[in-house]
Short mmCIF file of C-alpha atoms in Angstrom, two decimals:
data_model
loop_
_atom_site.label_atom_id
_atom_site.label_comp_id
_atom_site.label_asym_id
_atom_site.label_seq_id
_atom_site.Cartn_x
_atom_site.Cartn_y
_atom_site.Cartn_z
CA MET A 1 -20.23 10.70 22.61
CA PRO A 2 -17.31 13.21 22.63
CA THR A 3 -15.44 11.01 25.12
CA LEU A 4 -16.04 7.95 22.95
CA LEU A 5 -14.81 9.72 19.81
CA LYS A 6 -11.74 10.97 21.69
CA SER A 7 -10.84 7.39 22.60
CA MET A 8 -11.06 6.55 18.89
CA PHE A 9 -9.00 9.50 17.71
CA SER A 10 -5.96 7.48 16.62
CA LEU A 11 -8.08 5.08 14.55
CA LEU A 12 -10.11 7.83 12.90
CA PHE A 13 -6.98 9.90 12.26
CA SER A 14 -5.28 6.90 10.68
CA ALA A 15 -8.33 6.28 8.48
CA ALA A 16 -8.42 9.94 7.41
CA ILE A 17 -4.75 9.98 6.36
CA LEU A 18 -5.04 6.68 4.50
CA LEU A 19 -8.19 7.66 2.67
CA VAL A 20 -6.76 10.98 1.51
CA GLY A 21 -4.01 8.95 -0.19
CA HIS A 22 -6.55 6.42 -1.42
CA GLY A 23 -8.77 9.14 -2.86
CA LEU A 24 -5.78 10.67 -4.65
CA GLN A 25 -4.71 7.37 -6.24
CA LEU A 26 -8.28 6.63 -7.37
CA THR A 27 -8.04 9.66 -9.66
CA ILE A 28 -4.41 9.79 -10.72
CA VAL A 29 -4.24 6.17 -11.95
CA PRO A 30 -6.87 6.57 -14.71
CA LEU A 31 -5.57 10.08 -15.48
CA TYR A 32 -2.07 8.70 -15.91
CA ALA A 33 -3.44 5.98 -18.19
CA ILE A 34 -5.07 8.69 -20.32
CA ASP A 35 -1.78 10.57 -20.43
CA LEU A 36 -0.08 7.39 -21.67
CA GLY A 37 -2.61 7.18 -24.48
CA TRP A 38 -4.39 4.03 -23.29
CA GLU A 39 -7.82 3.24 -24.72
CA PRO A 40 -10.91 3.44 -22.46
CA ASP A 41 -11.54 -0.30 -22.67
CA LEU A 42 -8.10 -1.06 -21.19
CA ILE A 43 -8.71 1.47 -18.40
CA GLY A 44 -12.07 -0.22 -17.79
CA TYR A 45 -10.43 -3.63 -17.35
CA ILE A 46 -7.99 -2.09 -14.87
CA GLY A 47 -10.88 -0.54 -12.94
CA SER A 48 -12.73 -3.86 -12.84
CA SER A 49 -9.61 -5.63 -11.57
CA TYR A 50 -9.63 -3.25 -8.59
CA PHE A 51 -13.15 -4.31 -7.62
CA PHE A 52 -12.34 -7.97 -8.29
CA GLY A 53 -9.46 -7.64 -5.82
CA PHE A 54 -11.83 -5.96 -3.39
CA VAL A 55 -14.16 -8.96 -3.48
CA LEU A 56 -11.22 -11.31 -2.93
CA GLY A 57 -10.18 -9.20 0.06
CA CYS A 58 -13.63 -9.51 1.63
CA LEU A 59 -13.46 -13.29 1.23
CA THR A 60 -9.85 -13.95 2.30
CA VAL A 61 -8.62 -11.27 4.73
CA PRO A 62 -10.71 -12.48 7.73
CA ARG A 63 -8.88 -15.82 7.64
CA LEU A 64 -5.52 -14.07 7.33
CA VAL A 65 -6.28 -11.86 10.35
CA ALA A 66 -7.28 -14.95 12.37
CA ARG A 67 -3.89 -16.49 11.62
CA VAL A 68 -1.43 -13.62 12.26
CA GLY A 69 -3.36 -10.77 13.91
CA HIS A 70 -4.66 -7.32 13.00
CA ILE A 71 -1.49 -5.22 13.24
CA ARG A 72 0.65 -7.57 11.12
CA VAL A 73 -2.05 -7.86 8.45
CA PHE A 74 -2.60 -4.09 8.47
CA THR A 75 1.13 -3.42 7.97
CA VAL A 76 1.43 -6.00 5.19
CA LEU A 77 -1.62 -4.63 3.38
CA ILE A 78 -0.28 -1.07 3.50
CA ALA A 79 3.05 -2.31 2.13
CA LEU A 80 1.34 -4.16 -0.73
CA PHE A 81 -0.96 -1.22 -1.47
CA THR A 82 1.92 1.27 -1.54
CA SER A 83 4.29 -0.90 -3.58
CA SER A 84 1.53 -1.72 -6.09
CA LEU A 85 0.78 1.98 -6.53
CA LEU A 86 4.47 2.78 -7.05
CA PHE A 87 4.80 -0.04 -9.61
CA ILE A 88 1.96 1.57 -11.57
CA GLY A 89 3.90 4.83 -11.56
CA LEU A 90 7.12 3.10 -12.63
CA VAL A 91 6.01 0.50 -15.19
CA ASP A 92 3.98 1.20 -18.32
CA HIS A 93 2.57 -2.29 -18.91
CA PHE A 94 -1.07 -3.40 -18.96
CA VAL A 95 -0.58 -6.77 -17.20
CA ILE A 96 1.45 -5.15 -14.40
CA TRP A 97 -1.25 -2.54 -13.93
CA LEU A 98 -3.95 -5.21 -13.92
CA LEU A 99 -2.22 -7.17 -11.16
CA ALA A 100 -1.31 -4.03 -9.24
CA ARG A 101 -4.88 -2.70 -9.25
CA CYS A 102 -6.16 -6.10 -8.13
CA LEU A 103 -3.69 -6.02 -5.21
CA ILE A 104 -4.76 -2.47 -4.37
CA GLY A 105 -8.40 -3.58 -4.25
CA TRP A 106 -7.49 -6.56 -2.09
CA GLY A 107 -5.41 -4.35 0.18
CA ILE A 108 -7.97 -1.59 0.68
CA ALA A 109 -10.67 -4.15 1.53
CA GLY A 110 -8.44 -5.57 4.25
CA ILE A 111 -7.39 -2.13 5.50
CA TYR A 112 -11.03 -1.14 5.92
CA MET A 113 -11.67 -4.40 7.78
CA VAL A 114 -8.84 -3.87 10.27
CA ILE A 115 -9.69 -0.24 11.07
CA GLU A 116 -13.40 -0.90 11.27
CA SER A 117 -13.05 -3.98 13.44
CA TRP A 118 -11.20 -1.80 15.95
CA LEU A 119 -14.01 0.74 15.85
CA ASN A 120 -16.46 -2.09 16.33
CA ASP A 121 -14.51 -3.39 19.32
CA LYS A 122 -14.52 0.03 21.00
CA THR A 123 -18.19 0.82 20.51
CA SER A 124 -21.26 -0.43 22.34
CA ILE A 125 -24.23 -1.62 20.29
CA GLU A 126 -26.26 1.46 21.29
CA ARG A 127 -23.61 3.84 19.94
CA ARG A 128 -22.72 2.08 16.70
CA GLY A 129 -25.17 3.95 14.48
CA SER A 130 -23.73 7.31 15.59
CA VAL A 131 -20.12 6.14 15.30
CA LEU A 132 -20.86 4.72 11.87
CA SER A 133 -22.24 8.06 10.69
CA VAL A 134 -19.17 9.93 11.97
CA TYR A 135 -16.86 7.41 10.32
CA THR A 136 -18.74 7.68 7.02
CA VAL A 137 -18.46 11.49 7.03
CA ILE A 138 -14.74 11.34 7.86
CA SER A 139 -13.97 8.71 5.21
CA LEU A 140 -15.92 10.43 2.42
CA SER A 141 -14.48 13.83 3.35
CA ALA A 142 -10.96 12.39 3.26
CA ILE A 143 -11.56 10.83 -0.16
CA CYS A 144 -12.94 14.19 -1.37
CA LEU A 145 -9.79 15.94 -0.16
CA GLY A 146 -7.68 13.36 -1.98
CA GLN A 147 -9.52 14.16 -5.23
CA LEU A 148 -8.76 17.86 -4.84
CA LEU A 149 -5.03 17.19 -4.41
CA VAL A 150 -4.98 16.24 -8.10
CA GLY A 151 -5.01 19.97 -8.83
CA PHE A 152 -1.54 20.42 -7.31
CA ASP A 153 1.09 21.08 -9.98
CA LEU A 154 3.38 18.18 -9.02
CA GLY A 155 3.31 16.11 -12.19
CA PHE A 156 2.29 12.46 -12.14
CA ALA A 157 5.52 11.34 -10.47
CA GLY A 158 5.01 13.81 -7.63
CA LEU A 159 1.34 12.85 -7.19
CA PHE A 160 2.18 9.14 -7.05
CA MET A 161 4.82 9.83 -4.39
CA LEU A 162 2.41 12.03 -2.41
CA ALA A 163 -0.27 9.30 -2.44
CA ALA A 164 2.29 6.67 -1.40
CA ALA A 165 3.56 8.90 1.43
CA LEU A 166 0.05 9.41 2.77
CA LEU A 167 -0.63 5.68 2.69
CA VAL A 168 2.54 4.93 4.66
CA LEU A 169 1.86 7.72 7.17
CA GLY A 170 -1.53 6.16 7.80
CA ILE A 171 0.20 3.24 9.51
CA VAL A 172 1.52 5.41 12.34
CA PRO A 173 -1.62 6.12 14.44
CA VAL A 174 -2.90 2.54 14.32
CA GLY A 175 0.60 1.10 14.73
CA LEU A 176 1.12 3.05 17.96
CA THR A 177 -2.31 2.40 19.49
CA ARG A 178 -2.31 0.82 22.93
CA ARG A 179 -5.70 -0.74 22.51
CA PRO A 180 -5.75 -4.56 22.55
CA ALA A 181 -6.51 -6.30 19.29
CA PRO A 182 -10.22 -6.96 18.70
CA GLN A 183 -11.90 -10.28 18.12
CA PRO A 184 -11.26 -12.06 14.79
CA ILE A 185 -13.16 -10.69 11.81
CA PRO A 186 -16.12 -12.91 10.87
CA ALA A 187 -15.83 -14.67 7.53
CA VAL A 188 -18.30 -13.95 4.74
CA SER A 189 -21.03 -16.60 4.54
CA PHE A 190 -24.20 -16.48 2.43
CA SER A 191 -26.32 -18.16 -0.24
CA PHE A 192 -27.25 -16.07 -3.28
CA ARG A 193 -30.28 -18.23 -4.04
CA ARG A 194 -31.70 -18.01 -0.53
CA LEU A 195 -31.09 -14.26 -0.27
CA PHE A 196 -32.62 -13.55 -3.66
CA ALA A 197 -35.68 -15.59 -2.63
CA VAL A 198 -36.31 -13.43 0.43
CA SER A 199 -35.15 -10.00 -0.76
CA GLN A 200 -35.26 -9.53 -4.51
CA VAL A 201 -35.47 -5.72 -4.48
CA SER A 202 -32.40 -5.47 -2.25
CA MET A 203 -30.28 -7.80 -4.35
CA VAL A 204 -31.26 -6.19 -7.66
CA GLY A 205 -30.87 -2.69 -6.19
CA ALA A 206 -27.45 -3.48 -4.77
CA PHE A 207 -26.31 -4.84 -8.14
CA PHE A 208 -27.40 -1.85 -10.19
CA GLY A 209 -26.23 0.59 -7.52
CA GLY A 210 -22.80 -1.03 -7.71
CA LEU A 211 -22.92 -0.89 -11.52
CA VAL A 212 -23.32 2.91 -11.42
CA THR A 213 -20.95 3.70 -8.55
CA GLY A 214 -18.33 1.22 -9.80
CA GLY A 215 -18.32 2.92 -13.19
CA PHE A 216 -17.86 6.26 -11.47
CA TRP A 217 -15.04 5.21 -9.13
CA ALA A 218 -13.08 3.41 -11.85
CA LEU A 219 -13.66 5.74 -14.81
CA GLY A 220 -14.85 9.06 -13.38
CA PRO A 221 -11.59 10.81 -14.34
CA VAL A 222 -11.79 9.34 -17.85
CA VAL A 223 -15.40 10.55 -18.21
CA ALA A 224 -14.40 14.00 -16.94
CA ASN A 225 -11.50 14.14 -19.40
CA ALA A 226 -13.84 13.09 -22.23
CA ASN A 227 -16.06 16.03 -21.28
CA ALA A 228 -13.13 18.43 -21.76
CA LEU A 229 -12.39 19.10 -18.08
CA SER A 230 -8.84 20.03 -17.09
CA PRO A 231 -6.87 17.90 -14.57
CA SER A 232 -7.71 20.30 -11.71
CA GLN A 233 -11.38 20.23 -12.73
CA VAL A 234 -11.32 16.42 -12.76
CA GLY A 235 -10.65 16.50 -9.01
CA VAL A 236 -13.64 18.80 -8.48
CA PHE A 237 -15.75 16.54 -10.71
CA MET A 238 -14.97 13.57 -8.46
CA ALA A 239 -15.33 15.55 -5.22
CA VAL A 240 -18.77 17.04 -5.96
CA THR A 241 -20.11 13.58 -6.81
CA ILE A 242 -18.92 12.23 -3.46
CA LEU A 243 -20.30 15.29 -1.66
CA GLY A 244 -23.69 14.68 -3.28
CA GLY A 245 -23.68 11.12 -2.00
CA THR A 246 -22.70 12.32 1.47
CA ALA A 247 -25.31 15.10 1.61
CA LEU A 248 -28.31 12.95 0.69
CA GLN A 249 -27.50 9.81 2.68
CA LEU A 250 -29.24 10.77 5.93
CA PRO A 251 -32.29 12.63 4.50
CA VAL A 252 -33.00 9.70 2.19
CA GLY A 253 -32.44 7.20 4.99
CA ARG A 254 -34.72 8.99 7.44
CA LEU A 255 -37.45 9.12 4.80
CA SER A 256 -37.10 5.38 4.25
CA ASP A 257 -37.61 4.80 8.00
CA ARG A 258 -41.07 6.38 7.68
CA ILE A 259 -42.39 4.84 4.46
CA ASP A 260 -41.89 1.65 2.44
CA ARG A 261 -38.22 1.70 1.47
CA ARG A 262 -39.13 0.41 -1.98
CA TYR A 263 -40.87 3.71 -2.73
CA VAL A 264 -37.68 5.54 -1.79
CA ILE A 265 -35.55 3.23 -3.95
CA THR A 266 -37.97 3.77 -6.84
CA GLY A 267 -37.91 7.54 -6.34
CA LEU A 268 -34.11 7.65 -6.35
CA ALA A 269 -33.97 5.49 -9.47
CA VAL A 270 -36.56 7.58 -11.37
CA ILE A 271 -34.88 10.88 -10.50
CA ALA A 272 -31.49 9.40 -11.45
CA VAL A 273 -32.93 8.43 -14.84
CA LEU A 274 -34.25 11.97 -15.33
CA THR A 275 -30.87 13.40 -14.29
CA SER A 276 -29.06 11.15 -16.76
CA VAL A 277 -31.46 12.04 -19.57
CA MET A 278 -31.06 15.74 -18.76
CA ALA A 279 -27.28 15.40 -18.92
CA ILE A 280 -27.46 13.58 -22.26
CA LEU A 281 -29.87 16.09 -23.82
CA LEU A 282 -27.97 19.14 -22.58
CA ASP A 283 -24.61 17.64 -23.61
CA SER A 284 -23.01 20.68 -21.99
CA ARG A 285 -19.25 21.23 -21.76
CA ASN A 286 -19.85 23.90 -19.10
CA PRO A 287 -18.06 22.69 -15.92
CA GLN A 288 -20.73 24.13 -13.61
CA VAL A 289 -23.50 22.21 -15.38
CA ILE A 290 -21.46 19.01 -15.22
CA TYR A 291 -20.76 19.53 -11.50
CA VAL A 292 -24.45 19.99 -10.70
CA THR A 293 -25.37 16.90 -12.70
CA MET A 294 -22.73 14.77 -10.97
CA PHE A 295 -23.71 16.10 -7.53
CA LEU A 296 -27.26 14.89 -8.19
CA LEU A 297 -26.14 11.57 -9.63
CA GLY A 298 -23.91 10.91 -6.62
CA GLY A 299 -26.68 11.86 -4.22
CA LEU A 300 -29.12 9.51 -5.94
CA SER A 301 -26.85 6.47 -6.42
CA PHE A 302 -24.60 6.39 -3.34
CA PRO A 303 -27.43 5.84 -0.76
CA LEU A 304 -28.75 2.78 -2.63
CA TYR A 305 -26.37 0.37 -0.91
CA SER A 306 -27.47 1.42 2.58
CA LEU A 307 -31.14 1.41 1.57
CA CYS A 308 -30.91 -2.09 0.10
CA LEU A 309 -29.09 -3.36 3.18
CA ALA A 310 -31.73 -1.90 5.50
CA HIS A 311 -34.59 -3.20 3.34
CA ALA A 312 -33.09 -6.69 3.20
CA ASN A 313 -33.06 -6.82 7.01
CA ASP A 314 -36.60 -5.50 7.41
CA ASN A 315 -38.57 -8.62 6.61
CA THR A 316 -36.41 -11.72 6.96
CA ASP A 317 -35.17 -13.81 9.86
CA LEU A 318 -31.92 -14.73 8.13
CA SER A 319 -28.88 -13.66 10.12
CA ILE A 320 -27.75 -10.07 9.69
CA MET A 321 -24.26 -11.21 8.71
CA GLU A 322 -25.62 -13.49 5.99
CA VAL A 323 -27.90 -10.81 4.56
CA GLY A 324 -25.18 -8.17 4.72
CA SER A 325 -22.66 -10.45 3.03
CA GLY A 326 -25.03 -11.16 0.16
CA VAL A 327 -25.93 -7.51 -0.41
CA LEU A 328 -22.25 -6.55 -0.30
CA MET A 329 -21.31 -9.24 -2.83
CA MET A 330 -24.12 -8.22 -5.23
CA ASN A 331 -22.95 -4.62 -4.98
CA SER A 332 -19.37 -5.72 -5.65
CA ILE A 333 -20.35 -7.79 -8.70
CA GLY A 334 -22.12 -4.73 -10.09
CA SER A 335 -18.99 -2.68 -9.39
CA ILE A 336 -16.89 -5.14 -11.42
CA LEU A 337 -19.22 -4.93 -14.43
CA GLY A 338 -19.77 -1.15 -14.22
CA PRO A 339 -16.31 -0.12 -15.49
CA LEU A 340 -16.54 -2.61 -18.35
CA SER A 341 -19.90 -1.20 -19.47
CA VAL A 342 -18.81 2.44 -19.24
CA SER A 343 -15.45 1.83 -20.94
CA PHE A 344 -17.14 0.03 -23.84
CA LEU A 345 -19.48 2.96 -24.48
CA LEU A 346 -16.70 5.53 -24.06
CA GLY A 347 -15.37 4.26 -27.36
CA TYR A 348 -18.51 5.72 -28.96
CA THR A 349 -19.64 8.65 -26.80
CA HIS A 350 -18.41 10.86 -23.95
CA MET A 351 -21.86 10.48 -22.32
CA ALA A 352 -21.16 6.82 -21.49
CA LEU A 353 -21.50 7.16 -17.72
CA PHE A 354 -24.90 8.84 -18.03
CA ILE A 355 -26.14 6.25 -20.53
CA VAL A 356 -25.14 3.37 -18.26
CA SER A 357 -26.61 5.14 -15.22
CA GLY A 358 -29.88 5.88 -17.00
CA ALA A 359 -30.24 2.31 -18.29
CA ALA A 360 -29.35 0.71 -14.93
CA MET A 361 -31.69 2.95 -12.94
CA SER A 362 -34.52 2.41 -15.45
CA ILE A 363 -34.31 -1.35 -14.94
CA LEU A 364 -34.16 -0.90 -11.15
CA ALA A 365 -37.19 1.42 -11.14
CA CYS A 366 -39.26 -0.95 -13.28
CA TRP A 367 -38.32 -3.99 -11.21
CA THR A 368 -39.07 -2.25 -7.91
CA LEU A 369 -42.43 -0.97 -9.15
CA TYR A 370 -43.30 -4.51 -10.20
CA ARG A 371 -42.45 -5.82 -6.72
CA ILE A 372 -44.46 -3.04 -5.07
CA ARG A 373 -47.46 -3.91 -7.25
CA PHE A 374 -47.50 -7.63 -6.48
CA HIS A 375 -45.72 -8.09 -3.11
CA ASP A 376 -46.51 -6.45 0.22
CA VAL A 377 -44.00 -6.08 3.06
CA ALA A 378 -44.66 -5.94 6.79
CA ARG A 379 -41.24 -4.97 8.24
CA GLU A 380 -41.47 -7.78 10.77
CA HIS A 381 -37.73 -7.49 11.45
CA TYR A 382 -37.44 -3.73 10.94
CA GLU A 383 -33.98 -2.18 11.38
CA PRO A 384 -33.55 1.63 11.23
CA PHE A 385 -31.52 3.00 8.33
CA VAL A 386 -27.78 3.30 9.04
CA SER A 387 -25.65 5.41 6.70
CA MET A 388 -22.69 3.40 5.43
CA ARG A 389 -20.45 2.99 2.44
CA SER A 390 -20.09 -0.26 0.55
CA THR A 391 -16.64 -0.90 1.97
CA THR A 392 -16.28 -4.21 3.78
CA GLN A 393 -18.15 -6.93 5.59
CA GLU A 394 -16.95 -5.60 8.93
CA MET A 395 -19.06 -2.47 8.39
CA VAL A 396 -22.13 -4.67 8.00
CA GLU A 397 -21.42 -6.24 11.36
CA MET A 398 -20.61 -2.90 12.98
CA GLY A 399 -23.66 -1.07 11.75
CA LEU A 400 -26.23 -3.83 12.07
CA GLU A 401 -25.19 -6.01 14.97
CA ASN A 402 -28.43 -5.65 16.90
CA GLU A 403 -29.82 -9.15 16.66
CA GLU A 404 -33.43 -10.05 17.35
CA PRO A 405 -33.98 -10.79 21.06
CA GLU A 406 -34.83 -14.31 22.03
CA VAL A 407 -38.54 -14.91 22.55
CA SER A 408 -40.38 -17.17 24.91
CA GLU A 409 -42.46 -20.14 23.85
CA THR A 410 -45.64 -18.13 24.45
CA GLU A 411 -44.46 -15.34 22.19
CA THR A 412 -43.35 -17.82 19.57
CA SER A 413 -46.77 -19.42 19.42
CA THR A 414 -48.36 -16.08 18.51
CA GLN A 415 -45.92 -15.23 15.74
CA ALA A 416 -46.49 -15.79 12.02
CA PRO A 417 -45.11 -19.03 10.60
CA GLN A 418 -41.62 -19.21 9.19
CA GLU A 419 -42.85 -18.96 5.59
CA ALA A 420 -44.42 -15.56 6.29
CA GLU A 421 -41.23 -14.21 7.80
CA ASN A 422 -39.29 -15.23 4.69
CA LYS A 423 -41.81 -13.75 2.26
CA PRO A 424 -40.07 -12.36 -0.85
CA ILE A 425 -39.73 -8.56 -0.72
#
């Protein structure tokens, strides 16, 4: 494992530098909008445009890579990302920001794809779970560090330039790698109707998980500001939420490998509802109380994507790429709607994020309990939990590429019929 990670050092180093800059821009853009006096609903639209661009990136970048290659696409995406970020810092206009954030979302989706496809190319199937966990820790740690840079007394102009510099520096390790380009990135292909028929809990869970996390990523700084936190405290607010999600990923995942994953999803949803209700009732402006609440909320909502992805693959014979694509798209749709919901409520209360989280997790808990009551699962296609972020389709392929082995005619004759394998879960 150490030798394998050493061979990937340039890719992981490049990802770390890029994601520090990405984490910084995630926070300074909404903070700058607040400083300009923009209303929460406008900031919500800008946040949703980021996730809309992200979805477009997942759908279009694989074809672009197939045409011109990984390195060219990677360089172009970094250029678009950086220039879009600088335009936000230069131009105070809603439409420009909307287009720029959409381009940033499109660019970061493609950047993730290029880096992760290289990791995929370097790693054997047996090692991918371990590599994926290391990559997840590095990426979330880098984003955390980027949040903390907000506390530097550089002014918004200086912070925008620092984020842009980090993004550009991230080109260097990948640009100088001597590794040959990997195979083309597979295009997203799925049917919502077919996936919902075979894995209702996963699709609903991915949607509401995206609703909560999308609201946090797009409007976390606005929520923190509404709760009277200073700019330096906003960075801590964002960082502790990400740390919570990082800390609970593996314990929750290992538990779901031992029992019905739907019980784990229900447990996370119920505790998230209780956490949200506690936050609303306390209505505390004490930073330490807010940090603890957000740590718990991050820990309870961030693992949902991985849990839903693993659960969707447990009891269906649909291809892993098709299932992963559908879960990713449902999560992304939720992420588009999350900022709109939170920004609407921010016009009435500073507890908007907790209200949206509590409502979304209540619906998820009720739906999952209903499915547990009336539908059994057998894990006929069980796949162990793999910790991953809802980044790109390439991560689905990287983390879950172990396909079912081919079976002989004798084995096939003893298996359950096709309808049983596609039983709704």
